[in-house]
PDB file of C-alpha atoms in Angstrom:
ATOM      1  CA  MET L  95      93.044  47.053 130.606  1.00  0.00           C
ATOM      2  CA  ALA L  96      89.456  47.181 129.424  1.00  0.00           C
ATOM      3  CA  PHE L  97      89.472  43.902 127.570  1.00  0.00           C
ATOM      4  CA  TYR L  98      92.747  42.052 128.005  1.00  0.00           C
ATOM      5  CA  ALA L  99      93.874  42.357 131.612  1.00  0.00           C
ATOM      6  CA  PRO L 100      92.397  39.608 133.797  1.00  0.00           C
ATOM      7  CA  ALA L 101      90.260  40.928 136.640  1.00  0.00           C
ATOM      8  CA  GLY L 102      91.202  39.833 140.142  1.00  0.00           C
ATOM      9  CA  GLY L 103      87.770  40.526 141.567  1.00  0.00           C
ATOM     10  CA  ASN L 104      84.579  42.553 141.481  1.00  0.00           C
ATOM     11  CA  ILE L 105      83.530  45.770 143.154  1.00  0.00           C
ATOM     12  CA  PHE L 106      79.783  46.385 143.366  1.00  0.00           C
ATOM     13  CA  VAL L 107      78.627  50.017 143.471  1.00  0.00           C
ATOM     14  CA  ASP L 108      75.414  51.827 144.321  1.00  0.00           C
ATOM     15  CA  LYS L 109      73.403  53.943 141.850  1.00  0.00           C
ATOM     16  CA  GLY L 110      74.993  57.198 142.978  1.00  0.00           C
ATOM     17  CA  ALA L 111      78.510  55.908 142.389  1.00  0.00           C
ATOM     18  CA  ALA L 112      77.515  54.460 139.002  1.00  0.00           C
ATOM     19  CA  GLU L 113      76.099  57.831 137.939  1.00  0.00           C
ATOM     20  CA  ALA L 114      79.203  59.686 139.141  1.00  0.00           C
ATOM     21  CA  LEU L 115      81.413  57.358 137.106  1.00  0.00           C
ATOM     22  CA  LYS L 116      79.334  57.240 133.933  1.00  0.00           C
ATOM     23  CA  LYS L 117      77.907  60.744 133.685  1.00  0.00           C
ATOM     24  CA  ASN L 118      80.444  62.904 135.547  1.00  0.00           C
ATOM     25  CA  GLY L 119      83.744  61.131 134.900  1.00  0.00           C
ATOM     26  CA  ARG L 120      84.544  60.871 138.609  1.00  0.00           C
ATOM     27  CA  SER L 121      86.784  58.505 140.536  1.00  0.00           C
ATOM     28  CA  LEU L 122      85.175  55.659 142.470  1.00  0.00           C
ATOM     29  CA  LEU L 123      85.033  56.484 146.173  1.00  0.00           C
ATOM     30  CA  THR L 124      84.772  53.868 148.897  1.00  0.00           C
ATOM     31  CA  ALA L 125      81.454  55.378 150.043  1.00  0.00           C
ATOM     32  CA  GLY L 126      79.809  54.119 146.843  1.00  0.00           C
ATOM     33  CA  ILE L 127      80.938  50.513 147.248  1.00  0.00           C
ATOM     34  CA  THR L 128      78.278  48.060 148.407  1.00  0.00           C
ATOM     35  CA  ALA L 129      80.205  44.770 148.139  1.00  0.00           C
ATOM     36  CA  VAL L 130      83.530  43.271 147.085  1.00  0.00           C
ATOM     37  CA  GLU L 131      84.306  39.760 145.888  1.00  0.00           C
ATOM     38  CA  GLY L 132      87.294  37.849 144.640  1.00  0.00           C
ATOM     39  CA  ASP L 133      90.852  37.912 145.882  1.00  0.00           C
ATOM     40  CA  PHE L 134      92.591  41.093 144.770  1.00  0.00           C
ATOM     41  CA  SER L 135      95.432  43.248 145.990  1.00  0.00           C
ATOM     42  CA  LYS L 136      96.285  46.909 145.607  1.00  0.00           C
ATOM     43  CA  GLY L 137      97.187  47.543 141.952  1.00  0.00           C
ATOM     44  CA  ASP L 138      95.089  44.688 140.528  1.00  0.00           C
ATOM     45  CA  VAL L 139      92.466  45.168 137.824  1.00  0.00           C
ATOM     46  CA  VAL L 140      88.887  44.762 139.070  1.00  0.00           C
ATOM     47  CA  LYS L 141      85.486  44.812 137.418  1.00  0.00           C
ATOM     48  CA  ILE L 142      83.097  47.537 138.559  1.00  0.00           C
ATOM     49  CA  ILE L 143      79.529  46.272 138.615  1.00  0.00           C
ATOM     50  CA  THR L 144      76.252  47.930 139.585  1.00  0.00           C
ATOM     51  CA  SER L 145      74.480  46.453 142.594  1.00  0.00           C
ATOM     52  CA  GLY L 146      71.045  45.081 141.904  1.00  0.00           C
ATOM     53  CA  ASP L 147      71.134  44.591 138.141  1.00  0.00           C
ATOM     54  CA  HIS L 148      74.764  43.362 138.076  1.00  0.00           C
ATOM     55  CA  VAL L 149      75.793  45.265 134.936  1.00  0.00           C
ATOM     56  CA  GLN L 150      79.520  45.688 134.458  1.00  0.00           C
ATOM     57  CA  ILE L 151      80.110  49.402 133.904  1.00  0.00           C
ATOM     58  CA  GLY L 152      83.884  49.408 133.885  1.00  0.00           C
ATOM     59  CA  ARG L 153      87.257  48.016 134.884  1.00  0.00           C
ATOM     60  CA  GLY L 154      89.957  49.744 136.833  1.00  0.00           C
ATOM     61  CA  ILE L 155      93.127  49.473 138.855  1.00  0.00           C
ATOM     62  CA  VAL L 156      92.176  49.374 142.515  1.00  0.00           C
ATOM     63  CA  SER L 157      93.961  51.442 145.168  1.00  0.00           C
ATOM     64  CA  PHE L 158      93.329  49.008 148.033  1.00  0.00           C
ATOM     65  CA  SER L 159      93.201  45.263 148.636  1.00  0.00           C
ATOM     66  CA  LYS L 160      89.909  43.449 149.102  1.00  0.00           C
ATOM     67  CA  SER L 161      90.423  43.228 152.866  1.00  0.00           C
ATOM     68  CA  GLU L 162      91.211  46.946 153.113  1.00  0.00           C
ATOM     69  CA  LEU L 163      88.090  47.863 151.125  1.00  0.00           C
ATOM     70  CA  TYR L 164      85.985  45.504 153.205  1.00  0.00           C
ATOM     71  CA  ASP L 165      87.236  47.181 156.395  1.00  0.00           C
ATOM     72  CA  MET L 166      86.489  50.633 154.950  1.00  0.00           C
ATOM     73  CA  MET L 167      82.965  49.560 153.994  1.00  0.00           C
ATOM     74  CA  ASN L 168      82.284  48.498 157.578  1.00  0.00           C
ATOM     75  CA  ARG L 169      83.419  51.796 159.073  1.00  0.00           C
ATOM     76  CA  HIS L 170      80.543  54.066 159.895  1.00  0.00           C
ATOM     77  CA  ASP L 171      82.315  57.379 159.522  1.00  0.00           C
ATOM     78  CA  MET L 172      81.839  59.835 156.677  1.00  0.00           C
ATOM     79  CA  HIS L 173      85.451  59.571 155.466  1.00  0.00           C
ATOM     80  CA  SER L 174      85.760  58.281 151.914  1.00  0.00           C
ATOM     81  CA  GLU L 175      88.886  57.276 149.998  1.00  0.00           C
ATOM     82  CA  VAL L 176      89.486  56.923 146.254  1.00  0.00           C
ATOM     83  CA  ALA L 177      89.126  53.207 145.526  1.00  0.00           C
ATOM     84  CA  VAL L 178      89.709  53.510 141.762  1.00  0.00           C
ATOM     85  CA  HIS L 179      91.081  56.782 140.398  1.00  0.00           C
ATOM     86  CA  LYS L 180      89.454  58.086 137.227  1.00  0.00           C
ATOM     87  CA  ASP L 181      92.847  57.962 135.466  1.00  0.00           C
ATOM     88  CA  ASN L 182      92.960  54.200 136.151  1.00  0.00           C
ATOM     89  CA  LEU L 183      89.398  53.496 135.029  1.00  0.00           C
ATOM     90  CA  VAL L 184      87.932  52.381 131.693  1.00  0.00           C
ATOM     91  CA  LEU L 185      84.160  52.544 131.351  1.00  0.00           C
ATOM     92  CA  THR L 186      82.583  49.720 129.370  1.00  0.00           C
ATOM     93  CA  ASP L 187      78.904  50.713 129.714  1.00  0.00           C
ATOM     94  CA  LEU L 188      77.884  54.357 129.396  1.00  0.00           C
ATOM     95  CA  THR L 189      74.121  53.808 129.238  1.00  0.00           C
TER      96      THR L 189
END
């Protein structure tokens, strides 16, 4: 998955989400997503990229389609879902 599976899109994450993934081995929650791009469906491989500096920190199998994630990002409630479970995530940049 880390190097051979083609990515269907990109998920951009904030600094807090990047830290949780890299330092604490957590799953990616929808609350940490700042943008989505590409055309992907539930179960596709996506790149996980930090917002701002655009560094790819990992690749994972996404739990929702792009349109579902986009809708979740635009909700203003405090409910957060697991977008990429830690068991379906490979980190490519640990710095």
